[in-house]
Coordinates of C-alpha atoms in Angstrom, one line a residue:
M913 CA 140.7 64.1 97.1
E914 CA 138.5 62.2 94.9
K915 CA 139.5 62.3 91.2
R916 CA 136.6 62.4 88.8
V917 CA 136.9 60.4 85.7
M918 CA 134.9 61.5 82.5
T919 CA 133.3 58.7 80.9
N920 CA 133.0 58.4 77.1
S921 CA 129.2 59.0 77.3
K922 CA 129.7 62.3 79.2
R923 CA 132.5 63.4 76.8
R924 CA 130.2 62.8 73.8
K925 CA 127.4 64.8 75.4
R926 CA 129.6 67.9 76.0
L927 CA 130.9 67.8 72.4
M928 CA 127.4 67.8 71.1
T929 CA 126.5 70.8 73.3
A930 CA 129.5 72.7 72.0
S931 CA 128.7 71.8 68.5
A932 CA 125.1 73.1 68.9
L933 CA 126.3 76.4 70.4
L934 CA 128.8 76.8 67.5
G935 CA 126.1 76.1 65.0
G936 CA 123.9 78.8 66.6
V937 CA 126.7 81.3 66.1
L938 CA 127.0 80.3 62.5
V939 CA 123.3 80.7 61.8
L940 CA 123.3 84.1 63.4
S941 CA 126.2 85.2 61.3
A942 CA 124.5 84.0 58.1
C943 CA 121.3 86.1 59.0
S944 CA 123.5 89.1 59.4
G945 CA 124.6 89.1 55.8
G946 CA 127.1 86.3 55.6
N947 CA 127.8 83.9 52.6
D948 CA 124.8 83.7 50.3
K949 CA 125.8 80.2 49.3
A950 CA 124.8 79.1 52.8
S951 CA 121.2 79.6 51.9
E952 CA 121.2 78.4 48.3
S953 CA 120.0 75.0 49.3
D954 CA 117.0 76.7 50.9
G955 CA 116.0 78.6 47.7
G956 CA 117.5 81.9 49.0
D957 CA 118.5 83.1 45.5
S958 CA 114.9 83.4 44.3
T959 CA 113.8 85.6 47.2
S960 CA 116.9 87.9 47.3
A961 CA 116.5 91.6 47.0
A962 CA 117.9 91.6 43.5
K963 CA 115.3 89.1 42.3
V964 CA 112.5 91.0 44.1
D965 CA 113.5 94.3 42.5
E966 CA 113.7 92.7 39.1
A967 CA 110.3 91.2 39.4
A968 CA 108.8 94.5 40.5
A969 CA 110.4 96.3 37.6
K970 CA 108.8 93.9 35.2
K971 CA 105.4 94.9 36.6
T972 CA 106.0 98.7 36.5
S973 CA 104.2 100.8 33.8
E974 CA 106.4 102.4 31.2
A975 CA 104.1 105.4 31.0
Q976 CA 105.8 108.6 32.1
I977 CA 103.4 111.4 33.3
K978 CA 104.5 115.0 33.5
I979 CA 102.5 117.7 35.3
T980 CA 103.1 121.4 34.7
P981 CA 103.6 123.5 36.9
K982 CA 105.9 121.4 39.0
D983 CA 104.6 120.1 42.4
G984 CA 105.0 122.9 45.0
S985 CA 105.2 125.8 42.5
D986 CA 103.8 129.2 43.5
N987 CA 103.2 132.2 41.3
A988 CA 101.9 129.8 38.6
S989 CA 100.3 131.1 35.5
I990 CA 96.5 131.4 35.4
N991 CA 96.4 131.0 31.6
N992 CA 98.3 128.5 29.6
G993 CA 100.7 127.2 32.1
T994 CA 98.8 124.1 33.3
A995 CA 99.0 120.8 31.5
V996 CA 99.4 117.1 31.9
T997 CA 101.3 115.1 29.3
V998 CA 102.4 111.4 29.0
S999 CA 105.0 109.6 27.0
K1000 CA 105.1 105.8 26.4
G1001 CA 101.4 105.5 27.3
S1002 CA 98.0 107.1 27.2
L1003 CA 96.1 109.2 29.8
T1004 CA 93.2 107.4 31.3
S1005 CA 92.1 109.9 33.9
V1006 CA 93.0 113.4 35.1
T1007 CA 91.2 115.3 37.9
M1008 CA 91.9 118.8 39.0
K1009 CA 90.5 120.5 42.1
T1010 CA 91.0 123.5 44.2
A1011 CA 92.3 123.0 47.7
T1012 CA 88.7 123.3 48.9
G1013 CA 87.5 120.6 46.6
T1014 CA 85.9 122.5 43.7
A1015 CA 86.4 120.6 40.5
V1016 CA 88.1 122.2 37.5
A1017 CA 86.8 121.2 34.0
G1018 CA 89.4 119.9 31.6
Q1019 CA 89.8 117.7 28.6
I1020 CA 92.0 114.9 27.4
S1021 CA 93.3 115.3 23.8
A1022 CA 92.0 113.0 21.1
D1023 CA 95.3 111.1 21.0
K1024 CA 95.2 110.8 24.9
K1025 CA 98.7 112.3 25.2
S1026 CA 97.8 115.5 26.9
W1027 CA 95.2 117.3 29.1
K1028 CA 94.5 120.9 29.8
P1029 CA 91.9 122.8 31.8
L1030 CA 89.1 124.3 29.8
N1031 CA 89.0 127.7 31.5
R1032 CA 91.4 130.3 32.9
L1033 CA 92.4 129.6 36.5
E1034 CA 91.8 131.9 39.4
R1035 CA 94.6 134.0 41.0
A1036 CA 95.9 133.2 44.5
T1037 CA 94.3 129.7 44.4
T1038 CA 95.9 126.3 45.3
Y1039 CA 95.1 123.5 42.8
K1040 CA 95.7 119.7 43.0
I1041 CA 96.0 117.4 40.0
A1042 CA 95.9 113.6 40.0
A1043 CA 96.7 111.9 36.8
E1044 CA 96.6 108.2 35.7
A1045 CA 98.0 106.7 32.5
A1046 CA 98.4 103.2 31.1
D1047 CA 101.2 101.8 28.9
S1048 CA 100.8 99.4 25.9
E1049 CA 100.4 96.4 28.2
G1050 CA 97.8 98.1 30.3
R1051 CA 100.0 98.7 33.3
T1052 CA 99.0 101.9 35.1
A1053 CA 101.1 104.9 36.3
H1054 CA 100.1 107.7 38.7
E1055 CA 101.3 111.2 39.3
N1056 CA 100.1 114.0 41.6
A1057 CA 101.0 117.6 42.0
S1058 CA 99.9 120.7 43.9
F1059 CA 100.6 124.3 43.0
T1060 CA 99.4 127.8 43.7
T1061 CA 98.6 130.5 41.1
V1062 CA 100.0 134.0 41.2
S1063 CA 98.4 136.3 43.7
P1064 CA 97.0 139.7 43.0
S1065 CA 99.8 141.3 44.9
N1066 CA 102.4 139.6 42.8
S1067 CA 100.7 140.2 39.4
F1068 CA 99.5 143.0 37.2
I1069 CA 96.8 143.5 34.6
G1070 CA 96.2 146.1 32.0
N1071 CA 92.7 147.6 31.6
F1072 CA 92.4 148.6 28.0
T1073 CA 90.2 150.6 25.6
P1074 CA 88.5 150.2 23.2
E1075 CA 86.5 147.1 23.7
D1076 CA 86.8 143.9 21.7
G1077 CA 84.5 143.9 18.7
S1078 CA 83.6 147.6 18.9
T1079 CA 83.5 150.1 16.1
V1080 CA 85.2 153.4 17.0
G1081 CA 86.2 156.7 15.5
V1082 CA 89.6 157.4 13.7
G1083 CA 91.0 159.1 16.8
M1084 CA 90.6 156.2 19.2
P1085 CA 94.0 155.2 20.6
V1086 CA 94.7 151.9 22.2
S1087 CA 95.1 153.0 25.8
I1088 CA 96.2 150.5 28.5
N1089 CA 96.2 151.4 32.2
F1090 CA 98.1 149.0 34.5
D1091 CA 96.9 148.3 38.0
K1092 CA 100.6 148.2 39.2
A1093 CA 103.4 150.6 38.4
I1094 CA 105.6 149.2 35.7
T1095 CA 109.4 149.5 36.0
N1096 CA 110.4 147.0 33.3
K1097 CA 108.7 149.1 30.6
A1098 CA 110.6 147.6 27.7
D1099 CA 109.7 144.0 28.6
V1100 CA 106.1 144.9 29.1
Q1101 CA 105.9 146.8 25.8
K1102 CA 107.5 144.0 23.9
G1103 CA 104.7 141.8 25.2
I1104 CA 102.1 144.0 23.5
S1105 CA 101.6 144.4 19.8
V1106 CA 99.1 146.7 18.0
S1107 CA 98.7 146.4 14.2
S1108 CA 96.3 147.7 11.6
S1109 CA 95.0 146.2 8.4
S1110 CA 95.9 149.5 6.8
G1111 CA 99.6 148.8 7.3
Q1112 CA 100.1 152.0 9.3
E1113 CA 103.0 152.0 11.7
V1114 CA 101.8 151.9 15.3
V1115 CA 104.0 153.0 18.2
G1116 CA 103.6 152.9 22.0
H1117 CA 104.1 155.9 24.3
W1118 CA 104.4 155.7 28.1
F1119 CA 102.7 158.7 29.8
N1120 CA 103.7 157.4 33.2
A1121 CA 104.5 154.1 35.0
N1122 CA 100.9 153.0 34.7
R1123 CA 99.7 154.1 31.3
L1124 CA 100.8 153.0 27.8
D1125 CA 99.0 154.2 24.7
F1126 CA 99.4 153.2 21.1
R1127 CA 98.6 155.1 17.9
P1128 CA 99.8 155.7 14.3
E1129 CA 101.3 159.0 13.1
N1130 CA 98.0 160.2 11.7
Y1131 CA 94.4 159.1 12.5
W1132 CA 93.5 155.5 11.8
T1133 CA 92.4 154.8 8.2
G1134 CA 88.6 154.6 8.1
G1135 CA 87.3 151.1 7.5
S1136 CA 90.4 149.4 8.8
T1137 CA 90.7 146.7 11.5
V1138 CA 93.1 147.1 14.5
T1139 CA 94.4 144.1 16.4
L1140 CA 95.7 144.3 20.0
K1141 CA 97.6 141.3 21.3
L1142 CA 98.5 141.1 25.0
N1143 CA 101.2 138.4 25.6
L1144 CA 102.0 139.4 29.1
D1145 CA 101.6 136.0 30.9
G1146 CA 104.7 135.6 33.0
V1147 CA 106.3 138.9 32.0
E1148 CA 107.9 140.6 35.0
G1149 CA 106.6 144.2 35.0
A1150 CA 108.3 145.1 38.3
S1151 CA 110.4 143.2 40.8
G1152 CA 108.4 140.1 41.8
V1153 CA 105.3 141.3 39.9
Y1154 CA 104.2 139.3 36.8
G1155 CA 101.7 139.7 34.0
V1156 CA 98.8 137.3 33.7
Q1157 CA 97.1 138.4 30.5
Q1158 CA 97.0 136.4 27.3
K1159 CA 94.4 138.0 25.0
T1160 CA 93.7 139.1 21.5
V1161 CA 91.4 142.1 20.8
T1162 CA 90.1 143.4 17.5
F1163 CA 88.1 146.5 16.7
K1164 CA 86.9 148.3 13.6
I1165 CA 87.6 151.9 12.6
G1166 CA 84.4 153.6 11.3
R1167 CA 84.1 156.5 8.9
N1168 CA 86.5 159.4 9.2
Q1169 CA 84.6 162.0 11.2
V1170 CA 86.4 165.1 12.6
S1171 CA 84.5 168.0 14.0
I1172 CA 86.1 171.5 14.2
V1173 CA 84.9 173.8 17.0
D1174 CA 85.8 177.5 16.4
A1175 CA 85.2 179.5 19.6
Q1176 CA 85.6 182.7 17.6
T1177 CA 82.9 182.0 15.0
K1178 CA 81.0 180.0 17.6
T1179 CA 80.3 177.2 15.2
M1180 CA 81.2 173.5 14.8
K1181 CA 81.8 172.0 11.4
V1182 CA 81.2 168.3 11.3
T1183 CA 83.3 166.7 8.5
Q1184 CA 83.4 163.2 7.1
D1185 CA 86.4 162.2 4.9
G1186 CA 87.3 165.9 4.8
K1187 CA 83.9 167.2 3.6
T1188 CA 81.6 169.3 5.8
I1189 CA 78.3 167.5 6.3
K1190 CA 76.8 169.8 8.9
T1191 CA 77.5 173.2 10.7
I1192 CA 76.2 173.5 14.2
P1193 CA 76.0 176.7 16.3
I1194 CA 77.8 176.3 19.7
S1195 CA 78.6 178.2 22.9
A1196 CA 82.1 177.6 24.2
G1197 CA 83.8 178.6 27.4
S1198 CA 83.4 182.2 28.6
P1199 CA 86.4 184.6 28.7
E1200 CA 86.7 183.7 32.4
N1201 CA 86.5 179.9 31.8
K1202 CA 88.1 179.3 28.4
T1203 CA 87.8 175.9 26.7
Y1204 CA 91.0 174.0 26.2
Q1205 CA 92.3 174.0 22.6
G1206 CA 93.6 171.1 20.7
Q1207 CA 92.6 167.7 19.3
M1208 CA 90.3 165.8 21.6
V1209 CA 88.8 162.4 21.4
I1210 CA 85.3 161.5 22.6
S1211 CA 85.9 158.8 25.3
E1212 CA 82.4 158.4 26.8
K1213 CA 78.8 159.1 25.9
F1214 CA 75.8 159.6 28.2
K1215 CA 72.3 160.3 27.1
E1216 CA 71.9 162.1 30.4
T1217 CA 74.3 162.8 33.3
R1218 CA 74.9 164.9 36.3
M1219 CA 77.4 167.8 36.2
D1220 CA 78.4 169.2 39.6
G1221 CA 80.8 172.1 39.4
S1222 CA 82.3 171.3 42.8
T1223 CA 83.9 168.1 41.4
V1224 CA 86.0 170.1 38.9
G1225 CA 86.9 173.1 41.0
F1226 CA 84.0 175.4 40.4
K1227 CA 82.9 176.0 44.0
K1228 CA 81.0 178.7 45.9
D1229 CA 82.1 180.0 49.3
D1230 CA 80.0 177.4 51.0
G1231 CA 81.8 174.6 49.1
K1232 CA 78.9 173.8 46.9
G1233 CA 79.3 173.8 43.1
E1234 CA 78.7 176.9 41.1
Y1235 CA 76.4 174.7 39.1
D1236 CA 74.8 171.3 39.7
I1237 CA 72.7 170.1 36.9
K1238 CA 71.4 166.5 37.4
D1239 CA 70.1 165.8 33.9
V1240 CA 72.6 167.3 31.3
P1241 CA 71.5 165.8 28.0
H1242 CA 73.6 164.2 25.3
A1243 CA 76.9 164.5 27.1
M1244 CA 80.2 163.4 25.4
R1245 CA 83.4 163.4 27.4
L1246 CA 86.5 165.2 25.9
S1247 CA 88.8 165.1 28.9
N1248 CA 89.4 163.5 32.2
S1249 CA 89.3 166.9 33.9
G1250 CA 85.6 167.5 33.0
T1251 CA 85.5 168.9 29.5
F1252 CA 82.4 167.8 27.6
I1253 CA 80.6 168.6 24.5
H1254 CA 76.9 168.4 25.5
G1255 CA 73.4 169.5 25.1
N1256 CA 72.2 172.7 26.9
Y1257 CA 68.5 173.2 27.6
W1258 CA 68.8 175.9 30.4
G1259 CA 70.5 178.6 28.3
A1260 CA 68.6 180.9 26.0
K1261 CA 68.5 179.6 22.4
S1262 CA 70.0 182.9 21.3
I1263 CA 73.4 182.2 22.9
F1264 CA 74.3 179.4 20.5
G1265 CA 76.3 180.8 17.6
S1266 CA 76.5 184.3 19.3
V1267 CA 78.2 184.2 22.7
N1268 CA 80.5 181.9 24.8
T1269 CA 78.9 181.4 28.2
S1270 CA 80.0 178.0 29.6
H1271 CA 82.5 177.0 32.3
G1272 CA 84.7 175.4 29.7
C1273 CA 82.5 172.9 27.9
V1274 CA 81.1 173.1 24.4
G1275 CA 77.4 173.5 24.5
L1276 CA 74.8 172.7 21.8
S1277 CA 71.1 173.6 21.8
D1278 CA 68.9 170.9 23.3
T1279 CA 65.7 170.2 25.3
K1280 CA 65.2 168.8 28.8
G1281 CA 64.8 165.0 28.9
A1282 CA 67.0 164.3 25.8
N1283 CA 64.1 162.9 23.9
D1284 CA 63.9 165.4 21.0
A1285 CA 65.8 163.9 18.1
N1286 CA 65.5 167.2 16.2
T1287 CA 67.8 169.2 18.3
P1288 CA 71.4 169.9 17.3
A1289 CA 72.8 168.2 20.4
A1290 CA 70.7 165.0 19.7
W1291 CA 71.8 164.9 16.0
F1292 CA 75.5 165.2 17.0
Y1293 CA 75.1 162.6 19.7
N1294 CA 73.3 160.1 17.4
N1295 CA 75.9 160.6 14.7
T1296 CA 79.0 160.3 16.9
L1297 CA 81.2 157.3 17.7
L1298 CA 83.5 156.9 20.7
G1299 CA 86.9 157.8 19.3
D1300 CA 85.6 160.6 17.0
V1301 CA 87.8 163.6 17.0
V1302 CA 86.7 167.1 18.1
V1303 CA 89.3 169.9 17.3
V1304 CA 88.9 173.0 19.3
K1305 CA 90.5 176.3 18.3
N1306 CA 90.5 180.0 18.9
T1307 CA 89.6 179.9 22.5
G1308 CA 92.6 181.7 23.8
D1309 CA 93.4 178.9 26.2
K1310 CA 96.3 176.5 26.3
T1311 CA 96.4 173.2 24.4
I1312 CA 95.0 170.3 26.4
A1313 CA 97.6 168.0 28.0
P1314 CA 98.1 164.8 25.9
D1315 CA 97.3 162.5 28.8
N1316 CA 94.2 164.4 29.9
G1317 CA 91.8 162.0 28.3
L1318 CA 92.6 160.1 25.1
N1319 CA 94.3 163.2 23.6
G1320 CA 97.8 162.0 22.7
W1321 CA 97.3 163.4 19.2
N1322 CA 98.5 166.7 20.6
L1323 CA 102.1 165.3 20.6
D1324 CA 103.9 165.4 17.3
W1325 CA 105.2 162.1 15.9
A1326 CA 108.8 162.6 17.1
A1327 CA 107.7 163.4 20.6
W1328 CA 105.3 160.4 20.6
K1329 CA 108.0 158.0 19.5
A1330 CA 110.4 159.4 22.1
G1331 CA 108.0 158.0 24.7
S1332 CA 108.4 154.4 23.5
A1333 CA 110.5 152.0 25.6
V1334 CA 111.5 149.8 22.7

């Protein structure tokens, strides 16, 4: 058998091959996270992750932007809950749009530290905000957020009377009707304040889960100013149902006018500050249809209106109303159930002051068309404010329910205060 002899040249070639293979393994090991010192000679330290992060940090803006509500929020406030603020920098740009792209007007503050929308937001709407700020070195920062405002099904509002800026009579309560039933009455009532420049104590009374009225013990002081503040934004009125109103309302109290209707004498004495200024003959409800008694507040005025007996229970056998007058003049509402004090042109002039003939209303002599300012009804209409009091007595009927219209004055002060939730 032939014996092969390895020459020196062949031996050197194989050693070189093995060395090369071994070197390859070493290189691969270094790329897999081996000894950093192996790459120092190639400048590896300046391109390391630590050096890259440090360099990036030096270029990052110090400005810190905060957007309220937080990104992804739902049931967000439609009032004062939206804002963009920045620390360690100044706002340079803020845009707000609905999900459909409608722009929302807003304004950056003079010091460029905050931004707010100029108007109240819409309910059940998704909004997107993009904000940019710069720090003292001009480096910019960006922040984005998207949120959805509270939906009608998850919120409540209170419809109130009287109107802001109005002048009303001394009997006008602050009456609030909520569009959702309120179960957390104390929390909601604490979010509402009513005060008078006269200093009178004002207390709230819940008639039911949807209605809250406020009044003082006695009629408002003539000439005073009443302020209603609704701070209901975010207040939970019922489980999962939140308030959205943030509003201040003021109204004036006019002269003290109280009119006393006496169904027995068939007259109405109109008083101002306790003094009788006019006596008007009237015709109240007939013995079969007596007029409610008690203190009533005028809640609506109509120069002319239709009165259909079928809407308040006075029906003929065919279902039609016992009366249907399409142009009742100078009508002023006293109750929700249909009691009015109004002009009457269809009755004989002789009935006023002598006989009670109506279906429960208080009638005053008038002419068709409501254009004669000299009639008793026209005079009373023209000299009456919403909120004026009409006291009806000697009808033989029961006292009107306190919640039938704005007639809470028929509760004494102790009973009124007992209906407060706070």
